[in-house]
């Protein structure tokens, strides 16, 4: 949906699993409660269990290394969870919100199937929400996990294994019980039929069934974040349905899910209707009280965003997020706005935010030289574009940790230099200077100073002007490349960018593709340059491996394909120190310096505010969550809906 009903942590894969029984030593954390021993806990380990009152349980093996065991219902990747174990409901909900009514939403693009995890095709974009996870995040606490399908987790301070208990009341939408066998099946399904990078990331992990409602997860190495993230975010799919379907292939009929909504009606490529399951087993759990209040959620697909905007103003759907400031200031007006039938809202962005970039495909010989990439970056006149098209509402990102304390600033600190010096022979010398910054243009549309610098960089890289064209001195080939983008997306920036490049003698072809074509070409890395969103990174973590790691070059997440031993090495250290902010800050900033100074992507912009508008037919709690608009806590207000214009469908 254009506005996601939930905004959990940006977990790049559905599962993240664990293996091994080797006992090792690791620090315990103050928020981890201790568990009384259970015989089943150590059924695979031939070591005695010792009791010690209120202290952690010590499992002592032949090596005399002590392993402490913890049991939790709520756990966190960083710091203390916001809510206690006996919380009744989330702060940003009305626990007594009425159920009923409908909300209509929109997407730009198309879809041809309902398998969000297929390796081909264009899936319906909300179809992943059909499946609940073992635990879940909240929109005001994105680093903690709260019980959903699972009731608790048991683990040791080795962080190499965990046992998970499943709620015996948990049910799929066809009323079949959710069991440990379904969890193990789901993991095996993704490991055998999922995308290749999933198998790389989870190599060596095992998921074993203990009994119907308990399972064990083992990981090959001690990794607190990986263990917690895997267990916390693992979706569970019904074995009795998916054992007859290939996860890699598109699914043209809706699958059986486990979440609060099922697909009741659809027309491929045009619309889909999600219907609230009145018998949803988890509707009264504390984590769900006051959420999922609409009986129906309809999502219509539009091929063009301008058409989508006009449809919203005409009342064809209820809620729209606007990412184009010019539209916000010029199009969101008229009698419906004046009469408060449509409500406009602006929410300041105060946390890590999604940013927009243009990614070079570094597999192309044309872009191998960093001087070339820097030169093309200088040709992108952000200041003029922001003023001419976007009402000066955008900011330009200069970091891959934008809006966080992990963004590089000034010159490297001593702690940062420790990591940079270790790789000084393979990283840009500029990483040791001031933090990444693109010189501002005068904003008048000429961009003369930056283009002069760009021309000199291109000359140093072996390119010269001949008859108005930039020619490579060795190959005698002209500098030509293709930019691909979605059909119907905002490409107002492309023509001015193209014109600036032409002043350097560079030819850029602009190709617009439908969503299926775009997805295929990105997956096959069949592009020179592509417009990409870089999703918010709240803090450096192991997901950076998928975004930038050498082992994940087959992943479409790494749009540029940038990778080297320095990046891999620092990400490995980040993974070890996720719980240690003192170490994480210099690590994150050092990584940021390396990534940005390689110029893998051209920074475009991000909105300093979240703009959204809705037809005035909803009730809302008094408190908004920190990391989302909180739409899934809204409810249908029949009295407000009745006051809307009669030609507006309710």
Coordinates of C-alpha atoms in Angstrom, one line a residue, residues 88-568:
X88 CA -2.3 -4.4 28.2
X89 CA -2.2 -2.5 25.0
X90 CA 0.0 -0.1 22.9
X91 CA 0.2 3.5 23.8
X92 CA -0.9 4.7 20.4
X93 CA -4.2 2.7 20.1
X94 CA -7.7 3.0 21.4
X95 CA -8.2 -0.5 22.9
X96 CA -12.0 0.0 22.6
X97 CA -11.9 1.2 19.0
X98 CA -15.0 0.1 17.1
X99 CA -14.7 -2.5 14.3
X100 CA -16.3 -2.0 10.9
X101 CA -16.3 0.0 7.8
X102 CA -13.7 0.1 5.0
X103 CA -10.6 1.9 4.0
X104 CA -9.6 2.3 0.4
X105 CA -5.9 2.7 -0.6
X106 CA -3.9 2.9 -3.8
X107 CA -0.6 1.7 -5.4
X108 CA 1.1 2.8 -8.5
X109 CA 2.0 0.0 -10.8
X110 CA 0.6 -3.5 -11.3
X111 CA 0.7 -7.0 -10.0
X112 CA 0.3 -10.5 -11.5
X113 CA 0.4 -12.8 -8.5
X114 CA 0.1 -13.2 -4.7
X115 CA 3.5 -14.7 -3.8
X116 CA 5.5 -11.9 -2.3
X117 CA 8.6 -14.1 -2.2
X118 CA 8.6 -15.4 -5.8
X119 CA 11.8 -15.1 -7.9
X120 CA 9.9 -13.7 -10.8
X121 CA 6.7 -11.8 -11.6
X122 CA 5.2 -8.7 -10.0
X123 CA 3.6 -9.7 -6.6
X124 CA 0.7 -7.8 -5.0
X125 CA 2.7 -5.5 -2.7
X126 CA 0.8 -6.2 0.5
X127 CA 0.6 -9.9 0.1
X128 CA 3.5 -10.5 2.5
X129 CA 1.3 -9.2 5.3
X130 CA -0.9 -12.3 5.0
X131 CA 1.5 -14.1 7.3
X132 CA 2.1 -13.3 10.9
X133 CA 5.5 -13.6 12.5
X134 CA 6.7 -15.5 15.6
X135 CA 7.2 -12.1 17.3
X136 CA 6.5 -8.6 16.1
X137 CA 7.7 -5.0 16.5
X138 CA 5.6 -1.9 17.3
X139 CA 5.5 1.4 15.5
X140 CA 6.9 3.1 18.7
X141 CA 9.5 0.4 19.5
X142 CA 11.1 -1.0 16.4
X143 CA 14.1 -2.7 18.0
X144 CA 12.1 -4.9 20.4
X145 CA 10.0 -8.1 19.8
X146 CA 6.7 -8.9 21.4
X147 CA 4.8 -12.2 21.4
X148 CA 2.5 -13.0 18.4
X149 CA 2.6 -16.6 17.2
X150 CA 5.2 -17.4 19.7
X151 CA 4.8 -16.9 23.5
X152 CA 8.5 -16.9 24.6
X153 CA 12.1 -17.5 23.8
X154 CA 14.7 -19.4 25.7
X155 CA 18.4 -18.8 24.9
X156 CA 21.9 -18.8 26.4
X157 CA 24.6 -16.2 26.7
X158 CA 26.5 -18.0 24.0
X159 CA 23.8 -16.6 21.5
X160 CA 24.2 -19.7 19.4
X161 CA 20.8 -21.3 20.0
X162 CA 17.3 -20.6 21.1
X163 CA 14.2 -22.5 21.8
X164 CA 10.8 -21.0 20.9
X165 CA 7.4 -21.8 22.4
X166 CA 4.4 -21.5 20.1
X167 CA 1.0 -20.4 21.3
X168 CA -1.3 -23.5 21.1
X169 CA -4.2 -21.2 20.2
X170 CA -2.5 -20.0 17.0
X171 CA -4.4 -20.8 13.9
X172 CA -4.1 -20.3 10.1
X173 CA -7.0 -18.7 8.3
X174 CA -8.5 -22.0 7.5
X175 CA -8.5 -22.8 11.3
X176 CA -5.7 -25.3 11.1
X177 CA -3.3 -25.1 14.0
X178 CA 0.1 -23.3 13.6
X179 CA 2.7 -25.8 14.8
X180 CA 6.5 -26.1 15.1
X181 CA 6.3 -28.3 12.0
X182 CA 5.0 -25.3 10.0
X183 CA 7.9 -23.1 11.3
X184 CA 10.5 -25.7 10.3
X185 CA 8.8 -26.3 7.0
X186 CA 8.8 -22.5 6.2
X187 CA 12.5 -22.2 6.9
X188 CA 13.3 -25.3 4.7
X189 CA 11.1 -23.8 2.0
X190 CA 13.0 -20.6 1.9
X191 CA 16.4 -22.4 2.1
X192 CA 15.6 -24.6 -0.9
X193 CA 13.3 -22.5 -3.0
X194 CA 13.9 -18.9 -1.8
X195 CA 16.2 -16.4 -3.5
X196 CA 19.9 -17.3 -3.5
X197 CA 21.0 -14.6 -1.1
X198 CA 18.7 -16.0 1.5
X199 CA 20.5 -19.3 1.4
X200 CA 23.9 -17.5 1.6
X201 CA 22.8 -15.4 4.6
X202 CA 21.4 -18.4 6.5
X203 CA 24.0 -21.0 5.6
X204 CA 24.7 -23.3 8.5
X205 CA 21.5 -22.5 10.4
X206 CA 19.2 -25.3 11.5
X207 CA 15.6 -25.3 12.8
X208 CA 14.5 -28.5 14.6
X209 CA 11.1 -29.5 15.9
X210 CA 11.1 -30.5 19.6
X211 CA 7.3 -31.1 19.7
X212 CA 4.2 -29.6 18.2
X213 CA 4.6 -26.3 20.0
X214 CA 8.3 -26.0 20.5
X215 CA 11.3 -25.7 18.2
X216 CA 15.0 -25.1 18.4
X217 CA 17.1 -22.8 16.3
X218 CA 20.9 -23.0 16.1
X219 CA 23.4 -20.7 14.4
X220 CA 27.0 -21.5 13.5
X221 CA 28.6 -18.5 15.4
X222 CA 27.8 -16.5 18.5
X223 CA 25.6 -13.6 17.2
X224 CA 23.1 -12.0 19.5
X225 CA 21.5 -9.8 16.8
X226 CA 21.2 -12.5 14.2
X227 CA 19.7 -14.9 16.7
X228 CA 17.1 -12.4 18.0
X229 CA 16.3 -10.9 14.5
X230 CA 15.7 -14.3 13.1
X231 CA 13.5 -15.6 15.8
X232 CA 11.7 -12.3 16.1
X233 CA 10.9 -11.6 12.5
X234 CA 10.3 -15.2 11.1
X235 CA 7.1 -15.5 9.2
X236 CA 5.2 -18.8 9.4
X237 CA 3.5 -20.3 6.3
X238 CA 1.1 -23.3 6.3
X239 CA 2.8 -26.5 5.4
X240 CA -0.5 -28.0 4.2
X241 CA -0.8 -25.3 1.6
X242 CA 2.8 -24.6 0.5
X243 CA 4.0 -28.2 0.3
X244 CA 2.0 -28.3 -3.0
X245 CA 3.4 -25.0 -4.4
X246 CA 6.9 -23.8 -5.4
X247 CA 7.9 -20.7 -3.4
X248 CA 10.1 -19.5 -6.3
X249 CA 7.1 -19.3 -8.7
X250 CA 4.3 -16.8 -8.9
X251 CA 0.9 -17.7 -7.4
X252 CA -2.1 -16.4 -9.3
X253 CA -4.6 -17.3 -6.5
X254 CA -4.5 -16.1 -2.9
X255 CA -2.7 -18.4 -0.4
X256 CA -3.8 -19.3 3.0
X257 CA -2.4 -16.9 5.6
X258 CA -2.2 -16.5 9.3
X259 CA -2.7 -12.7 9.7
X260 CA -5.8 -10.6 10.6
X261 CA -6.8 -10.1 6.9
X262 CA -7.4 -12.5 4.0
X263 CA -7.9 -11.8 0.4
X264 CA -11.6 -11.9 -0.4
X265 CA -11.8 -10.4 -3.9
X266 CA -9.3 -9.3 -6.6
X267 CA -8.7 -8.7 -10.3
X268 CA -5.1 -9.3 -11.2
X269 CA -3.3 -6.0 -12.0
X270 CA -6.2 -3.9 -11.0
X271 CA -7.4 -4.3 -7.4
X272 CA -7.4 -6.5 -4.3
X273 CA -9.7 -6.6 -1.3
X274 CA -8.4 -7.7 2.1
X275 CA -11.2 -8.8 4.5
X276 CA -10.8 -8.8 8.3
X277 CA -11.0 -12.3 9.7
X278 CA -13.6 -12.0 12.6
X279 CA -12.2 -15.3 14.0
X280 CA -8.6 -14.1 13.9
X281 CA -7.1 -16.0 16.8
X282 CA -4.7 -13.2 18.0
X283 CA -7.2 -10.4 17.9
X284 CA -7.3 -10.0 21.7
X285 CA -3.6 -10.3 22.3
X286 CA -2.2 -7.1 24.0
X287 CA -0.1 -6.5 20.9
X288 CA -3.2 -6.4 18.7
X289 CA -5.8 -4.6 20.8
X290 CA -7.1 -1.5 19.1
X291 CA -5.4 -2.5 15.8
X292 CA -6.8 -3.8 12.5
X293 CA -10.2 -2.1 13.0
X294 CA -11.4 -2.0 9.4
X295 CA -13.6 -4.8 8.1
X296 CA -12.2 -4.3 4.7
X297 CA -9.1 -2.8 3.0
X298 CA -9.3 -2.3 -0.8
X299 CA -6.2 -1.5 -2.8
X300 CA -6.6 -0.1 -6.3
X301 CA -3.6 -0.1 -8.7
X302 CA -3.0 2.9 -11.0
X303 CA -0.5 2.9 -13.8
X304 CA 0.3 6.6 -13.4
X305 CA 0.8 8.6 -10.2
X306 CA -0.9 11.8 -11.6
X307 CA -4.0 9.8 -12.4
X308 CA -3.8 8.3 -8.9
X309 CA -3.8 11.8 -7.4
X310 CA -6.8 12.9 -9.3
X311 CA -8.6 9.7 -8.3
X312 CA -7.9 10.5 -4.6
X313 CA -9.3 14.0 -4.9
X314 CA -12.4 12.6 -6.6
X315 CA -12.9 10.3 -3.7
X316 CA -12.0 7.0 -5.3
X317 CA -9.8 6.1 -2.3
X318 CA -9.3 7.4 1.2
X319 CA -5.7 8.0 2.1
X320 CA -2.7 9.1 0.2
X321 CA 0.9 9.8 1.1
X322 CA 2.5 12.5 -1.1
X323 CA 6.2 12.5 -1.8
X324 CA 6.2 15.3 -4.4
X325 CA 6.2 18.7 -2.6
X326 CA 5.0 20.5 -5.7
X327 CA 1.9 18.4 -5.8
X328 CA 1.4 19.0 -2.1
X329 CA 1.5 22.8 -2.4
X330 CA -0.4 23.1 -5.7
X331 CA -2.8 20.2 -6.1
X332 CA -4.1 19.6 -2.6
X333 CA -6.7 22.3 -2.7
X334 CA -10.3 22.9 -3.7
X335 CA -13.8 22.7 -2.3
X336 CA -13.3 19.4 -0.5
X337 CA -10.2 20.7 1.2
X338 CA -11.9 24.0 2.1
X339 CA -14.9 22.1 3.6
X340 CA -12.5 19.8 5.6
X341 CA -13.9 16.8 3.8
X342 CA -10.2 16.1 2.9
X343 CA -7.7 16.6 5.8
X344 CA -4.1 17.5 5.1
X345 CA -1.4 16.5 7.6
X346 CA 2.4 17.2 7.8
X347 CA 4.5 15.2 10.1
X348 CA 8.2 16.3 10.6
X349 CA 10.8 13.6 9.9
X350 CA 12.8 13.3 13.1
X351 CA 14.2 9.8 12.7
X352 CA 16.1 7.8 10.1
X353 CA 14.3 8.1 6.8
X354 CA 14.1 6.6 3.3
X355 CA 16.3 8.5 0.8
X356 CA 16.3 8.5 -3.0
X357 CA 19.5 7.9 -5.0
X358 CA 20.5 7.1 -8.6
X359 CA 22.6 3.9 -8.5
X360 CA 25.5 3.3 -11.0
X361 CA 25.8 -0.4 -12.1
X362 CA 29.5 -0.9 -11.2
X363 CA 29.6 -4.1 -13.2
X364 CA 29.6 -1.8 -16.3
X365 CA 33.1 -0.9 -17.5
X366 CA 31.9 2.6 -18.1
X367 CA 31.6 3.3 -14.4
X368 CA 34.7 1.5 -13.0
X369 CA 36.6 4.7 -12.5
X370 CA 35.5 6.6 -9.3
X371 CA 36.4 9.9 -11.0
X372 CA 33.8 9.2 -13.6
X373 CA 31.2 8.5 -10.9
X374 CA 32.1 11.7 -9.1
X375 CA 31.9 13.7 -12.3
X376 CA 28.4 12.5 -13.1
X377 CA 27.3 13.1 -9.5
X378 CA 28.4 16.8 -9.9
X379 CA 26.2 17.1 -13.0
X380 CA 23.1 16.4 -10.9
X381 CA 21.9 20.0 -9.9
X382 CA 20.0 19.3 -6.8
X383 CA 19.7 23.0 -5.7
X384 CA 18.0 24.0 -9.0
X385 CA 15.7 21.0 -9.1
X386 CA 14.7 21.5 -5.5
X387 CA 13.7 25.1 -6.1
X388 CA 12.2 24.7 -9.6
X389 CA 10.2 21.5 -9.0
X390 CA 10.0 20.8 -5.3
X391 CA 9.3 24.1 -3.5
X392 CA 12.6 23.8 -1.6
X393 CA 11.0 21.0 0.5
X394 CA 13.7 18.4 -0.1
X395 CA 17.0 17.9 1.7
X396 CA 19.9 16.1 0.1
X397 CA 21.3 13.0 1.8
X398 CA 25.1 12.9 2.3
X399 CA 25.1 9.7 4.3
X400 CA 23.8 6.1 4.2
X401 CA 22.9 6.7 7.9
X402 CA 21.0 9.9 7.2
X403 CA 19.4 11.5 10.3
X404 CA 21.3 9.4 12.8
X405 CA 24.3 9.7 15.0
X406 CA 26.1 7.2 12.8
X407 CA 26.5 9.5 9.8
X408 CA 30.1 10.6 9.2
X409 CA 30.8 14.2 10.1
X410 CA 33.9 16.4 9.7
X411 CA 37.3 14.6 9.8
X412 CA 37.6 11.0 11.1
X413 CA 38.0 10.5 14.9
X414 CA 40.9 8.4 16.3
X415 CA 38.5 5.5 16.7
X416 CA 37.3 5.8 13.1
X417 CA 40.9 6.0 11.9
X418 CA 41.6 2.7 13.6
X419 CA 39.3 1.0 11.1
X420 CA 40.2 3.1 8.1
X421 CA 43.9 2.6 8.5
X422 CA 43.4 -1.1 8.6
X423 CA 42.2 -0.9 4.9
X424 CA 44.2 2.2 3.7
X425 CA 45.5 0.4 0.7
X426 CA 42.1 -0.4 -0.8
X427 CA 39.9 2.5 0.2
X428 CA 39.7 6.0 -1.4
X429 CA 42.2 8.5 0.1
X430 CA 39.3 10.9 0.4
X431 CA 37.9 8.7 3.2
X432 CA 40.6 10.1 5.5
X433 CA 39.5 13.7 4.8
X434 CA 36.3 15.6 5.4
X435 CA 33.0 13.7 5.3
X436 CA 31.3 13.2 1.9
X437 CA 29.7 16.4 0.5
X438 CA 28.6 17.4 -3.0
X439 CA 29.3 21.1 -3.6
X440 CA 26.2 23.2 -4.0
X441 CA 25.3 24.9 -7.2
X442 CA 24.1 28.5 -7.5
X443 CA 20.5 27.1 -8.0
X444 CA 20.1 29.2 -11.2
X445 CA 20.1 26.2 -13.5
X446 CA 23.6 26.6 -14.9
X447 CA 25.7 24.5 -12.5
X448 CA 28.8 26.0 -14.1
X449 CA 31.3 25.5 -11.3
X450 CA 30.4 21.8 -10.7
X451 CA 30.4 21.1 -14.5
X452 CA 33.9 22.5 -14.8
X453 CA 35.1 20.3 -12.0
X454 CA 33.3 17.3 -13.6
X455 CA 35.0 18.0 -17.0
X456 CA 38.4 18.0 -15.4
X457 CA 37.7 14.7 -13.6
X458 CA 36.5 13.1 -16.9
X459 CA 39.7 14.3 -18.6
X460 CA 41.8 12.7 -15.8
X461 CA 39.8 9.5 -16.3
X462 CA 40.7 9.4 -20.1
X463 CA 37.8 11.1 -21.7
X464 CA 38.0 13.9 -24.2
X465 CA 35.5 16.0 -26.2
X466 CA 35.4 15.4 -30.0
X467 CA 32.8 17.0 -32.1
X468 CA 30.6 17.7 -29.1
X469 CA 30.8 14.1 -27.8
X470 CA 32.8 12.7 -24.9
X471 CA 35.1 10.0 -26.3
X472 CA 37.3 7.5 -24.5
X473 CA 40.9 8.0 -25.5
X474 CA 41.7 4.3 -25.5
X475 CA 38.5 2.7 -27.0
X476 CA 37.4 5.7 -29.0
X477 CA 33.8 4.9 -27.9
X478 CA 31.4 7.7 -27.0
X479 CA 30.1 8.0 -23.4
X480 CA 26.5 6.8 -23.5
X481 CA 24.4 5.1 -20.9
X482 CA 20.8 4.3 -20.0
X483 CA 18.7 5.4 -17.0
X484 CA 15.7 3.2 -16.3
X485 CA 12.7 4.1 -14.1
X486 CA 9.2 3.1 -13.4
X487 CA 6.5 4.2 -15.9
X488 CA 4.4 6.8 -14.2
X489 CA 6.9 7.7 -11.5
X490 CA 8.3 11.2 -10.9
X491 CA 11.1 11.7 -13.5
X492 CA 11.0 15.5 -13.7
X493 CA 14.6 15.5 -12.6
X494 CA 15.7 13.3 -15.6
X495 CA 15.5 15.8 -18.4
X496 CA 17.5 18.6 -16.6
X497 CA 20.0 15.9 -15.6
X498 CA 20.2 14.7 -19.1
X499 CA 20.8 18.2 -20.4
X500 CA 23.6 18.8 -17.9
X501 CA 25.3 15.6 -19.0
X502 CA 25.0 16.7 -22.6
X503 CA 27.0 19.8 -21.8
X504 CA 29.8 17.4 -20.7
X505 CA 29.4 15.5 -24.0
X506 CA 27.6 12.5 -22.3
X507 CA 24.4 10.9 -23.8
X508 CA 21.9 9.6 -21.3
X509 CA 19.0 7.6 -22.6
X510 CA 15.8 7.6 -20.4
X511 CA 13.8 4.4 -20.5
X512 CA 10.5 4.1 -18.7
X513 CA 9.3 0.5 -17.8
X514 CA 6.2 -1.0 -16.3
X515 CA 6.7 -2.5 -12.8
X516 CA 7.2 -6.1 -14.1
X517 CA 9.8 -5.0 -16.6
X518 CA 11.6 -2.9 -14.1
X519 CA 11.7 -5.6 -11.5
X520 CA 13.0 -8.2 -14.0
X521 CA 15.8 -5.9 -15.2
X522 CA 16.8 -5.0 -11.7
X523 CA 16.9 -8.6 -10.7
X524 CA 19.1 -9.5 -13.7
X525 CA 21.2 -6.3 -13.2
X526 CA 20.4 -5.3 -16.7
X527 CA 20.8 -1.6 -16.4
X528 CA 23.4 1.2 -16.4
X529 CA 21.7 3.4 -13.9
X530 CA 18.5 3.0 -11.9
X531 CA 16.5 5.2 -9.5
X532 CA 16.4 3.5 -6.1
X533 CA 15.1 4.1 -2.6
X534 CA 17.6 3.5 0.1
X535 CA 15.6 2.4 3.1
X536 CA 16.1 3.9 6.5
X537 CA 18.9 2.4 8.6
X538 CA 18.1 3.3 12.2
X539 CA 21.5 1.9 13.4
X540 CA 24.3 -0.2 11.8
X541 CA 23.4 -3.9 12.0
X542 CA 23.9 -7.2 10.2
X543 CA 21.4 -6.3 7.4
X544 CA 24.3 -4.2 6.0
X545 CA 25.7 -7.5 4.8
X546 CA 22.8 -7.8 2.3
X547 CA 23.0 -4.2 1.3
X548 CA 26.8 -4.0 0.7
X549 CA 28.4 -7.4 1.5
X550 CA 30.5 -9.3 -1.1
X551 CA 28.5 -12.5 -0.6
X552 CA 25.3 -10.9 -1.6
X553 CA 26.0 -9.4 -5.0
X554 CA 23.2 -11.5 -6.5
X555 CA 20.9 -9.5 -4.3
X556 CA 19.0 -6.7 -5.9
X557 CA 19.3 -4.8 -2.7
X558 CA 22.9 -3.8 -3.6
X559 CA 21.8 -1.8 -6.6
X560 CA 25.3 -0.5 -7.4
X561 CA 27.2 -3.7 -6.7
X562 CA 29.9 -1.9 -4.6
X563 CA 31.8 -4.3 -2.5
X564 CA 35.4 -4.8 -1.1
X565 CA 37.3 -6.3 1.8
X566 CA 37.1 -3.1 3.8
X567 CA 33.3 -3.0 3.6
X568 CA 33.1 -6.7 4.5

